[in-house]
JSON list of C-alpha atoms in Angstrom, two decimals:
[
{"chain": "D", "resi": 94, "resn": "MET", "atom": "CA", "xyz": [-5.50, 4.94, -24.13]},
{"chain": "D", "resi": 95, "resn": "ARG", "atom": "CA", "xyz": [-2.73, 2.92, -24.49]},
{"chain": "D", "resi": 96, "resn": "MET", "atom": "CA", "xyz": [-0.71, 4.08, -21.10]},
{"chain": "D", "resi": 97, "resn": "ARG", "atom": "CA", "xyz": [2.57, 4.64, -22.16]},
{"chain": "D", "resi": 98, "resn": "LYS", "atom": "CA", "xyz": [5.59, 2.51, -21.31]},
{"chain": "D", "resi": 99, "resn": "LYS", "atom": "CA", "xyz": [7.41, 4.54, -18.34]},
{"chain": "D", "resi": 100, "resn": "TRP", "atom": "CA", "xyz": [11.11, 2.60, -19.84]},
{"chain": "D", "resi": 101, "resn": "TRP", "atom": "CA", "xyz": [12.88, 3.90, -16.78]},
{"chain": "D", "resi": 102, "resn": "ALA", "atom": "CA", "xyz": [10.53, 1.87, -14.67]},
{"chain": "D", "resi": 103, "resn": "VAL", "atom": "CA", "xyz": [12.68, -1.44, -14.34]},
{"chain": "D", "resi": 104, "resn": "PRO", "atom": "CA", "xyz": [16.51, 0.50, -14.16]},
{"chain": "D", "resi": 105, "resn": "THR", "atom": "CA", "xyz": [14.35, 2.81, -10.88]},
{"chain": "D", "resi": 106, "resn": "LEU", "atom": "CA", "xyz": [13.70, -0.36, -9.17]},
{"chain": "D", "resi": 107, "resn": "VAL", "atom": "CA", "xyz": [16.67, -2.63, -10.00]},
{"chain": "D", "resi": 108, "resn": "ASP", "atom": "CA", "xyz": [18.80, 0.75, -8.22]},
{"chain": "D", "resi": 109, "resn": "SER", "atom": "CA", "xyz": [17.04, 0.46, -5.07]},
{"chain": "D", "resi": 110, "resn": "ASN", "atom": "CA", "xyz": [17.23, -1.59, -1.53]},
{"chain": "D", "resi": 111, "resn": "LYS", "atom": "CA", "xyz": [13.54, -3.00, -1.94]},
{"chain": "D", "resi": 112, "resn": "ALA", "atom": "CA", "xyz": [12.77, -4.79, -5.22]},
{"chain": "D", "resi": 113, "resn": "TYR", "atom": "CA", "xyz": [14.16, -7.83, -5.50]},
{"chain": "D", "resi": 114, "resn": "PHE", "atom": "CA", "xyz": [14.27, -9.28, -9.23]},
{"chain": "D", "resi": 115, "resn": "TRP", "atom": "CA", "xyz": [16.07, -12.93, -7.79]},
{"chain": "D", "resi": 116, "resn": "PRO", "atom": "CA", "xyz": [14.18, -13.68, -5.41]},
{"chain": "D", "resi": 117, "resn": "GLU", "atom": "CA", "xyz": [14.95, -17.29, -5.29]},
{"chain": "D", "resi": 118, "resn": "GLU", "atom": "CA", "xyz": [17.87, -17.11, -3.14]},
{"chain": "D", "resi": 119, "resn": "ASN", "atom": "CA", "xyz": [15.66, -16.26, -0.26]},
{"chain": "D", "resi": 120, "resn": "LYS", "atom": "CA", "xyz": [12.98, -19.29, -0.78]},
{"chain": "D", "resi": 121, "resn": "GLY", "atom": "CA", "xyz": [12.89, -21.12, 2.92]},
{"chain": "D", "resi": 122, "resn": "LYS", "atom": "CA", "xyz": [14.38, -17.88, 4.33]},
{"chain": "D", "resi": 123, "resn": "TRP", "atom": "CA", "xyz": [12.44, -15.08, 3.89]},
{"chain": "D", "resi": 124, "resn": "LYS", "atom": "CA", "xyz": [11.80, -14.67, 8.04]},
{"chain": "D", "resi": 125, "resn": "VAL", "atom": "CA", "xyz": [15.71, -14.61, 7.75]},
{"chain": "D", "resi": 126, "resn": "PHE", "atom": "CA", "xyz": [15.37, -12.20, 5.38]},
{"chain": "D", "resi": 127, "resn": "PHE", "atom": "CA", "xyz": [13.47, -9.78, 7.09]},
{"chain": "D", "resi": 128, "resn": "GLU", "atom": "CA", "xyz": [15.39, -10.48, 10.72]},
{"chain": "D", "resi": 129, "resn": "ASN", "atom": "CA", "xyz": [12.21, -11.60, 12.49]},
{"chain": "D", "resi": 130, "resn": "ASP", "atom": "CA", "xyz": [9.76, -13.70, 12.69]},
{"chain": "D", "resi": 131, "resn": "ASN", "atom": "CA", "xyz": [6.87, -12.33, 12.36]},
{"chain": "D", "resi": 132, "resn": "PRO", "atom": "CA", "xyz": [4.23, -13.99, 9.77]},
{"chain": "D", "resi": 133, "resn": "ILE", "atom": "CA", "xyz": [4.53, -13.39, 6.06]},
{"chain": "D", "resi": 134, "resn": "HIS", "atom": "CA", "xyz": [1.26, -10.98, 4.00]},
{"chain": "D", "resi": 135, "resn": "LEU", "atom": "CA", "xyz": [1.37, -11.74, 0.14]},
{"chain": "D", "resi": 136, "resn": "ASP", "atom": "CA", "xyz": [-0.43, -8.90, -2.10]},
{"chain": "D", "resi": 137, "resn": "ILE", "atom": "CA", "xyz": [-0.44, -10.97, -5.88]},
{"chain": "D", "resi": 138, "resn": "GLY", "atom": "CA", "xyz": [-0.95, -7.93, -8.24]},
{"chain": "D", "resi": 139, "resn": "CYS", "atom": "CA", "xyz": [-0.62, -4.94, -5.83]},
{"chain": "D", "resi": 140, "resn": "GLY", "atom": "CA", "xyz": [-0.55, -1.90, -8.29]},
{"chain": "D", "resi": 141, "resn": "SER", "atom": "CA", "xyz": [0.85, 1.06, -7.04]},
{"chain": "D", "resi": 142, "resn": "GLY", "atom": "CA", "xyz": [0.67, -0.36, -3.50]},
{"chain": "D", "resi": 143, "resn": "ASP", "atom": "CA", "xyz": [-1.81, 1.26, -1.75]},
{"chain": "D", "resi": 144, "resn": "TYR", "atom": "CA", "xyz": [-3.40, -0.94, 0.42]},
{"chain": "D", "resi": 145, "resn": "CYS", "atom": "CA", "xyz": [-0.62, -3.25, 1.01]},
{"chain": "D", "resi": 146, "resn": "ILE", "atom": "CA", "xyz": [1.56, -0.22, 1.82]},
{"chain": "D", "resi": 147, "resn": "SER", "atom": "CA", "xyz": [-1.24, 1.41, 4.15]},
{"chain": "D", "resi": 148, "resn": "LEU", "atom": "CA", "xyz": [-1.65, -1.89, 6.00]},
{"chain": "D", "resi": 149, "resn": "ALA", "atom": "CA", "xyz": [2.02, -2.65, 6.63]},
{"chain": "D", "resi": 150, "resn": "ARG", "atom": "CA", "xyz": [2.56, 1.12, 8.10]},
{"chain": "D", "resi": 151, "resn": "LYS", "atom": "CA", "xyz": [-0.86, -0.20, 10.61]},
{"chain": "D", "resi": 152, "resn": "ASN", "atom": "CA", "xyz": [1.09, -3.34, 11.55]},
{"chain": "D", "resi": 153, "resn": "PRO", "atom": "CA", "xyz": [4.50, -3.49, 12.20]},
{"chain": "D", "resi": 154, "resn": "ASN", "atom": "CA", "xyz": [4.82, -7.02, 13.96]},
{"chain": "D", "resi": 155, "resn": "ARG", "atom": "CA", "xyz": [3.40, -7.80, 10.14]},
{"chain": "D", "resi": 156, "resn": "ASN", "atom": "CA", "xyz": [6.42, -8.49, 7.31]},
{"chain": "D", "resi": 157, "resn": "PHE", "atom": "CA", "xyz": [4.61, -7.38, 3.09]},
{"chain": "D", "resi": 158, "resn": "ILE", "atom": "CA", "xyz": [5.77, -8.51, 0.08]},
{"chain": "D", "resi": 159, "resn": "LEU", "atom": "CA", "xyz": [4.18, -6.43, -2.97]},
{"chain": "D", "resi": 160, "resn": "TRP", "atom": "CA", "xyz": [3.69, -8.71, -5.56]},
{"chain": "D", "resi": 161, "resn": "ASP", "atom": "CA", "xyz": [3.38, -7.43, -9.64]},
{"chain": "D", "resi": 162, "resn": "LYS", "atom": "CA", "xyz": [4.74, -7.73, -12.83]},
{"chain": "D", "resi": 163, "resn": "GLU", "atom": "CA", "xyz": [4.14, -4.08, -14.08]},
{"chain": "D", "resi": 164, "resn": "ALA", "atom": "CA", "xyz": [6.84, -2.12, -13.34]},
{"chain": "D", "resi": 165, "resn": "GLY", "atom": "CA", "xyz": [5.64, 1.12, -14.68]},
{"chain": "D", "resi": 166, "resn": "VAL", "atom": "CA", "xyz": [3.29, 0.87, -11.47]},
{"chain": "D", "resi": 167, "resn": "LEU", "atom": "CA", "xyz": [5.51, -0.99, -9.70]},
{"chain": "D", "resi": 168, "resn": "VAL", "atom": "CA", "xyz": [7.79, 2.74, -9.33]},
{"chain": "D", "resi": 169, "resn": "TYR", "atom": "CA", "xyz": [4.82, 4.51, -7.45]},
{"chain": "D", "resi": 170, "resn": "ALA", "atom": "CA", "xyz": [4.85, 1.75, -4.52]},
{"chain": "D", "resi": 171, "resn": "LEU", "atom": "CA", "xyz": [8.52, 1.89, -4.57]},
{"chain": "D", "resi": 172, "resn": "GLU", "atom": "CA", "xyz": [8.22, 6.24, -3.43]},
{"chain": "D", "resi": 173, "resn": "LYS", "atom": "CA", "xyz": [5.93, 5.08, -0.88]},
{"chain": "D", "resi": 174, "resn": "LEU", "atom": "CA", "xyz": [7.87, 2.71, 0.39]},
{"chain": "D", "resi": 175, "resn": "GLU", "atom": "CA", "xyz": [10.81, 4.84, 0.38]},
{"chain": "D", "resi": 176, "resn": "LYS", "atom": "CA", "xyz": [8.44, 7.82, 1.58]},
{"chain": "D", "resi": 177, "resn": "TYR", "atom": "CA", "xyz": [7.67, 5.87, 4.93]},
{"chain": "D", "resi": 178, "resn": "ASN", "atom": "CA", "xyz": [11.10, 4.29, 5.64]},
{"chain": "D", "resi": 179, "resn": "LEU", "atom": "CA", "xyz": [9.12, 0.70, 5.26]},
{"chain": "D", "resi": 180, "resn": "ASN", "atom": "CA", "xyz": [11.62, -2.19, 6.86]},
{"chain": "D", "resi": 181, "resn": "ASN", "atom": "CA", "xyz": [8.75, -4.76, 7.02]},
{"chain": "D", "resi": 182, "resn": "ALA", "atom": "CA", "xyz": [7.52, -4.27, 3.25]},
{"chain": "D", "resi": 183, "resn": "LEU", "atom": "CA", "xyz": [9.38, -5.45, -0.06]},
{"chain": "D", "resi": 184, "resn": "ILE", "atom": "CA", "xyz": [8.43, -5.45, -3.88]},
{"chain": "D", "resi": 185, "resn": "ILE", "atom": "CA", "xyz": [8.92, -8.35, -6.04]},
{"chain": "D", "resi": 186, "resn": "PRO", "atom": "CA", "xyz": [8.89, -7.86, -10.20]},
{"chain": "D", "resi": 187, "resn": "ARG", "atom": "CA", "xyz": [7.63, -11.09, -11.62]},
{"chain": "D", "resi": 188, "resn": "GLU", "atom": "CA", "xyz": [5.26, -13.39, -13.15]},
{"chain": "D", "resi": 189, "resn": "ILE", "atom": "CA", "xyz": [3.05, -15.13, -10.65]},
{"chain": "D", "resi": 190, "resn": "ASP", "atom": "CA", "xyz": [4.18, -17.92, -12.17]},
{"chain": "D", "resi": 191, "resn": "HIS", "atom": "CA", "xyz": [7.34, -18.46, -10.49]},
{"chain": "D", "resi": 192, "resn": "ILE", "atom": "CA", "xyz": [6.04, -18.31, -6.99]},
{"chain": "D", "resi": 193, "resn": "ASP", "atom": "CA", "xyz": [6.31, -22.30, -6.20]},
{"chain": "D", "resi": 194, "resn": "CYS", "atom": "CA", "xyz": [9.92, -21.25, -6.76]},
{"chain": "D", "resi": 195, "resn": "ILE", "atom": "CA", "xyz": [10.11, -17.87, -4.62]},
{"chain": "D", "resi": 196, "resn": "PHE", "atom": "CA", "xyz": [8.48, -19.39, -1.18]},
{"chain": "D", "resi": 197, "resn": "ASN", "atom": "CA", "xyz": [8.60, -22.59, 0.31]},
{"chain": "D", "resi": 198, "resn": "GLU", "atom": "CA", "xyz": [5.78, -24.53, 1.92]},
{"chain": "D", "resi": 199, "resn": "ASP", "atom": "CA", "xyz": [3.91, -23.34, 4.42]},
{"chain": "D", "resi": 200, "resn": "GLU", "atom": "CA", "xyz": [5.71, -20.61, 4.41]},
{"chain": "D", "resi": 201, "resn": "ILE", "atom": "CA", "xyz": [3.56, -17.27, 3.87]},
{"chain": "D", "resi": 202, "resn": "SER", "atom": "CA", "xyz": [0.70, -16.90, 6.13]},
{"chain": "D", "resi": 203, "resn": "SER", "atom": "CA", "xyz": [-2.42, -14.40, 4.09]},
{"chain": "D", "resi": 204, "resn": "ILE", "atom": "CA", "xyz": [-2.98, -13.00, 0.34]},
{"chain": "D", "resi": 205, "resn": "THR", "atom": "CA", "xyz": [-4.64, -11.17, -0.58]},
{"chain": "D", "resi": 206, "resn": "ILE", "atom": "CA", "xyz": [-5.46, -10.07, -4.25]},
{"chain": "D", "resi": 207, "resn": "HIS", "atom": "CA", "xyz": [-7.44, -7.67, -5.12]},
{"chain": "D", "resi": 208, "resn": "PHE", "atom": "CA", "xyz": [-9.72, -6.35, -9.02]},
{"chain": "D", "resi": 209, "resn": "PRO", "atom": "CA", "xyz": [-6.71, -8.43, -10.79]},
{"chain": "D", "resi": 210, "resn": "ASN", "atom": "CA", "xyz": [-7.01, -8.78, -14.11]},
{"chain": "D", "resi": 211, "resn": "PRO", "atom": "CA", "xyz": [-11.12, -10.46, -15.34]},
{"chain": "D", "resi": 212, "resn": "TRP", "atom": "CA", "xyz": [-9.20, -11.58, -18.46]},
{"chain": "D", "resi": 213, "resn": "PRO", "atom": "CA", "xyz": [-12.74, -12.64, -19.87]},
{"chain": "D", "resi": 214, "resn": "LYS", "atom": "CA", "xyz": [-12.04, -14.19, -23.30]},
{"chain": "D", "resi": 215, "resn": "ASN", "atom": "CA", "xyz": [-12.44, -18.28, -22.87]},
{"chain": "D", "resi": 216, "resn": "ARG", "atom": "CA", "xyz": [-9.06, -18.83, -24.80]},
{"chain": "D", "resi": 217, "resn": "GLN", "atom": "CA", "xyz": [-7.66, -16.35, -21.74]},
{"chain": "D", "resi": 218, "resn": "ASN", "atom": "CA", "xyz": [-9.30, -18.16, -18.37]},
{"chain": "D", "resi": 219, "resn": "ASN", "atom": "CA", "xyz": [-5.98, -20.04, -17.87]},
{"chain": "D", "resi": 220, "resn": "ARG", "atom": "CA", "xyz": [-4.54, -16.58, -17.00]},
{"chain": "D", "resi": 221, "resn": "ARG", "atom": "CA", "xyz": [-6.10, -14.93, -14.65]},
{"chain": "D", "resi": 222, "resn": "LEU", "atom": "CA", "xyz": [-4.99, -14.92, -10.30]},
{"chain": "D", "resi": 223, "resn": "THR", "atom": "CA", "xyz": [-7.32, -16.97, -9.75]},
{"chain": "D", "resi": 224, "resn": "TYR", "atom": "CA", "xyz": [-7.50, -19.87, -12.18]},
{"chain": "D", "resi": 225, "resn": "PRO", "atom": "CA", "xyz": [-7.50, -23.58, -10.12]},
{"chain": "D", "resi": 226, "resn": "THR", "atom": "CA", "xyz": [-3.21, -24.37, -11.36]},
{"chain": "D", "resi": 227, "resn": "ARG", "atom": "CA", "xyz": [-2.70, -21.22, -9.63]},
{"chain": "D", "resi": 228, "resn": "LEU", "atom": "CA", "xyz": [-4.53, -21.26, -6.74]},
{"chain": "D", "resi": 229, "resn": "LEU", "atom": "CA", "xyz": [-2.85, -25.13, -6.39]},
{"chain": "D", "resi": 230, "resn": "LYS", "atom": "CA", "xyz": [0.41, -22.56, -5.98]},
{"chain": "D", "resi": 231, "resn": "TYR", "atom": "CA", "xyz": [-0.96, -20.30, -3.22]},
{"chain": "D", "resi": 232, "resn": "LYS", "atom": "CA", "xyz": [-2.31, -23.70, -1.62]},
{"chain": "D", "resi": 233, "resn": "LYS", "atom": "CA", "xyz": [1.42, -25.01, -1.57]},
{"chain": "D", "resi": 234, "resn": "ILE", "atom": "CA", "xyz": [3.03, -22.16, 0.20]},
{"chain": "D", "resi": 235, "resn": "LEU", "atom": "CA", "xyz": [0.30, -20.87, 2.42]},
{"chain": "D", "resi": 236, "resn": "LYS", "atom": "CA", "xyz": [0.34, -21.55, 5.86]},
{"chain": "D", "resi": 237, "resn": "PRO", "atom": "CA", "xyz": [-2.34, -24.55, 6.70]},
{"chain": "D", "resi": 238, "resn": "ASP", "atom": "CA", "xyz": [-4.68, -21.64, 8.33]},
{"chain": "D", "resi": 239, "resn": "GLY", "atom": "CA", "xyz": [-3.95, -19.13, 6.40]},
{"chain": "D", "resi": 240, "resn": "VAL", "atom": "CA", "xyz": [-6.58, -17.29, 4.29]},
{"chain": "D", "resi": 241, "resn": "ILE", "atom": "CA", "xyz": [-7.15, -15.32, 1.15]},
{"chain": "D", "resi": 242, "resn": "ASP", "atom": "CA", "xyz": [-9.04, -12.11, 0.47]},
{"chain": "D", "resi": 243, "resn": "PHE", "atom": "CA", "xyz": [-10.06, -11.81, -3.21]},
{"chain": "D", "resi": 244, "resn": "ARG", "atom": "CA", "xyz": [-12.09, -8.47, -4.32]},
{"chain": "D", "resi": 245, "resn": "THR", "atom": "CA", "xyz": [-13.48, -8.02, -7.83]},
{"chain": "D", "resi": 246, "resn": "ASP", "atom": "CA", "xyz": [-16.28, -5.46, -9.64]},
{"chain": "D", "resi": 247, "resn": "ASP", "atom": "CA", "xyz": [-16.24, -8.45, -12.55]},
{"chain": "D", "resi": 248, "resn": "ASP", "atom": "CA", "xyz": [-19.50, -10.58, -12.06]},
{"chain": "D", "resi": 249, "resn": "GLU", "atom": "CA", "xyz": [-18.30, -13.27, -14.17]},
{"chain": "D", "resi": 250, "resn": "LEU", "atom": "CA", "xyz": [-14.49, -13.63, -12.50]},
{"chain": "D", "resi": 251, "resn": "TYR", "atom": "CA", "xyz": [-16.61, -13.50, -8.92]},
{"chain": "D", "resi": 252, "resn": "PHE", "atom": "CA", "xyz": [-18.62, -16.91, -9.94]},
{"chain": "D", "resi": 253, "resn": "ASP", "atom": "CA", "xyz": [-15.99, -18.45, -12.13]},
{"chain": "D", "resi": 254, "resn": "THR", "atom": "CA", "xyz": [-13.89, -17.46, -8.75]},
{"chain": "D", "resi": 255, "resn": "LEU", "atom": "CA", "xyz": [-16.49, -19.59, -6.68]},
{"chain": "D", "resi": 256, "resn": "ASN", "atom": "CA", "xyz": [-15.97, -22.84, -8.74]},
{"chain": "D", "resi": 257, "resn": "TYR", "atom": "CA", "xyz": [-12.44, -22.76, -9.10]},
{"chain": "D", "resi": 258, "resn": "ILE", "atom": "CA", "xyz": [-12.33, -22.67, -5.25]},
{"chain": "D", "resi": 259, "resn": "SER", "atom": "CA", "xyz": [-14.44, -25.69, -5.06]},
{"chain": "D", "resi": 260, "resn": "GLU", "atom": "CA", "xyz": [-12.27, -27.74, -8.02]},
{"chain": "D", "resi": 261, "resn": "VAL", "atom": "CA", "xyz": [-9.41, -27.73, -5.77]},
{"chain": "D", "resi": 262, "resn": "ASN", "atom": "CA", "xyz": [-11.23, -28.14, -2.67]},
{"chain": "D", "resi": 263, "resn": "GLY", "atom": "CA", "xyz": [-10.51, -25.36, -0.86]},
{"chain": "D", "resi": 264, "resn": "VAL", "atom": "CA", "xyz": [-13.09, -23.57, 2.07]},
{"chain": "D", "resi": 265, "resn": "ILE", "atom": "CA", "xyz": [-14.79, -20.67, 1.83]},
{"chain": "D", "resi": 266, "resn": "LEU", "atom": "CA", "xyz": [-14.97, -18.65, 4.62]},
{"chain": "D", "resi": 267, "resn": "GLU", "atom": "CA", "xyz": [-17.52, -16.00, 3.83]},
{"chain": "D", "resi": 268, "resn": "ASN", "atom": "CA", "xyz": [-18.30, -14.61, 0.18]},
{"chain": "D", "resi": 269, "resn": "SER", "atom": "CA", "xyz": [-20.58, -11.82, -0.95]},
{"chain": "D", "resi": 270, "resn": "GLU", "atom": "CA", "xyz": [-21.78, -10.15, -3.42]},
{"chain": "D", "resi": 271, "resn": "ASP", "atom": "CA", "xyz": [-22.05, -6.71, -2.15]},
{"chain": "D", "resi": 272, "resn": "THR", "atom": "CA", "xyz": [-19.89, -6.31, 0.56]},
{"chain": "D", "resi": 273, "resn": "PRO", "atom": "CA", "xyz": [-19.55, -2.74, 2.48]},
{"chain": "D", "resi": 274, "resn": "PRO", "atom": "CA", "xyz": [-16.23, -0.77, 2.61]},
{"chain": "D", "resi": 275, "resn": "THR", "atom": "CA", "xyz": [-13.07, -1.68, 4.58]},
{"chain": "D", "resi": 276, "resn": "GLU", "atom": "CA", "xyz": [-9.98, -0.45, 5.62]},
{"chain": "D", "resi": 277, "resn": "PRO", "atom": "CA", "xyz": [-7.81, 0.86, 4.03]},
{"chain": "D", "resi": 278, "resn": "ILE", "atom": "CA", "xyz": [-9.53, 0.76, 1.04]},
{"chain": "D", "resi": 279, "resn": "SER", "atom": "CA", "xyz": [-7.59, 0.65, -2.14]},
{"chain": "D", "resi": 280, "resn": "HIS", "atom": "CA", "xyz": [-7.49, 2.91, -4.79]},
{"chain": "D", "resi": 281, "resn": "TYR", "atom": "CA", "xyz": [-8.91, 0.64, -7.45]},
{"chain": "D", "resi": 282, "resn": "GLU", "atom": "CA", "xyz": [-11.77, 0.16, -5.05]},
{"chain": "D", "resi": 283, "resn": "LEU", "atom": "CA", "xyz": [-12.63, 3.52, -3.93]},
{"chain": "D", "resi": 284, "resn": "ARG", "atom": "CA", "xyz": [-12.90, 4.27, -7.76]},
{"chain": "D", "resi": 285, "resn": "PHE", "atom": "CA", "xyz": [-15.06, 1.55, -8.65]},
{"chain": "D", "resi": 286, "resn": "ARG", "atom": "CA", "xyz": [-17.42, 2.46, -5.58]},
{"chain": "D", "resi": 287, "resn": "LYS", "atom": "CA", "xyz": [-18.16, 5.90, -6.78]},
{"chain": "D", "resi": 288, "resn": "LYS", "atom": "CA", "xyz": [-19.23, 4.65, -9.91]},
{"chain": "D", "resi": 289, "resn": "GLY", "atom": "CA", "xyz": [-22.16, 2.67, -7.67]},
{"chain": "D", "resi": 290, "resn": "VAL", "atom": "CA", "xyz": [-20.10, -0.67, -9.17]},
{"chain": "D", "resi": 291, "resn": "ASN", "atom": "CA", "xyz": [-20.82, -3.32, -6.09]},
{"chain": "D", "resi": 292, "resn": "ILE", "atom": "CA", "xyz": [-17.93, -5.48, -4.95]},
{"chain": "D", "resi": 293, "resn": "LYS", "atom": "CA", "xyz": [-17.55, -8.93, -4.77]},
{"chain": "D", "resi": 294, "resn": "TYR", "atom": "CA", "xyz": [-15.68, -11.03, -1.87]},
{"chain": "D", "resi": 295, "resn": "ILE", "atom": "CA", "xyz": [-14.03, -14.14, -1.15]},
{"chain": "D", "resi": 296, "resn": "LYS", "atom": "CA", "xyz": [-12.41, -14.64, 1.77]},
{"chain": "D", "resi": 297, "resn": "PHE", "atom": "CA", "xyz": [-11.40, -18.28, 1.72]},
{"chain": "D", "resi": 298, "resn": "LYS", "atom": "CA", "xyz": [-8.37, -21.10, 2.81]},
{"chain": "D", "resi": 299, "resn": "PHE", "atom": "CA", "xyz": [-7.48, -24.77, 1.79]}
]
């Protein structure tokens, strides 16, 4: 069943002081924006934000940016940010292709990409969040020692991503076709695990 579009989602995000639709003005100045020199973690495809917001609550000395193109799910992330009054987290509701217009080189300390759309059709593969052209953009904004934490329930996406990382000369630090659960655990990971689905995991850098 198709999810009903939440027409009120965009106005709700615009009216908040946690969502930024025009973040390009902060390129190279995110530490000034956060008013500290703390590391910045980027959660790409954050959905309703459970995982990243849990990290933000446990790590007040890190800054967190929740990125997703779907305003209809980001409003739930916004509710949590406001509920917990988190000053170290914010939302960017944008397409990922603009990412290199929003962050400077070496501005991001770490990235998570958890349970993205696998886009299984060959003609759709270039829309994957781990496609080589996108990995190269992440490489540009990520610090030299920064790591990316990738997780999926999809076998094909997992093995293709291993190849994508190799194509851009990335370095795989850890990978598993059946990784154990960790804390915090996202809504999607918990749901898949309850169904007995193996969670595939790759930790890598450039």
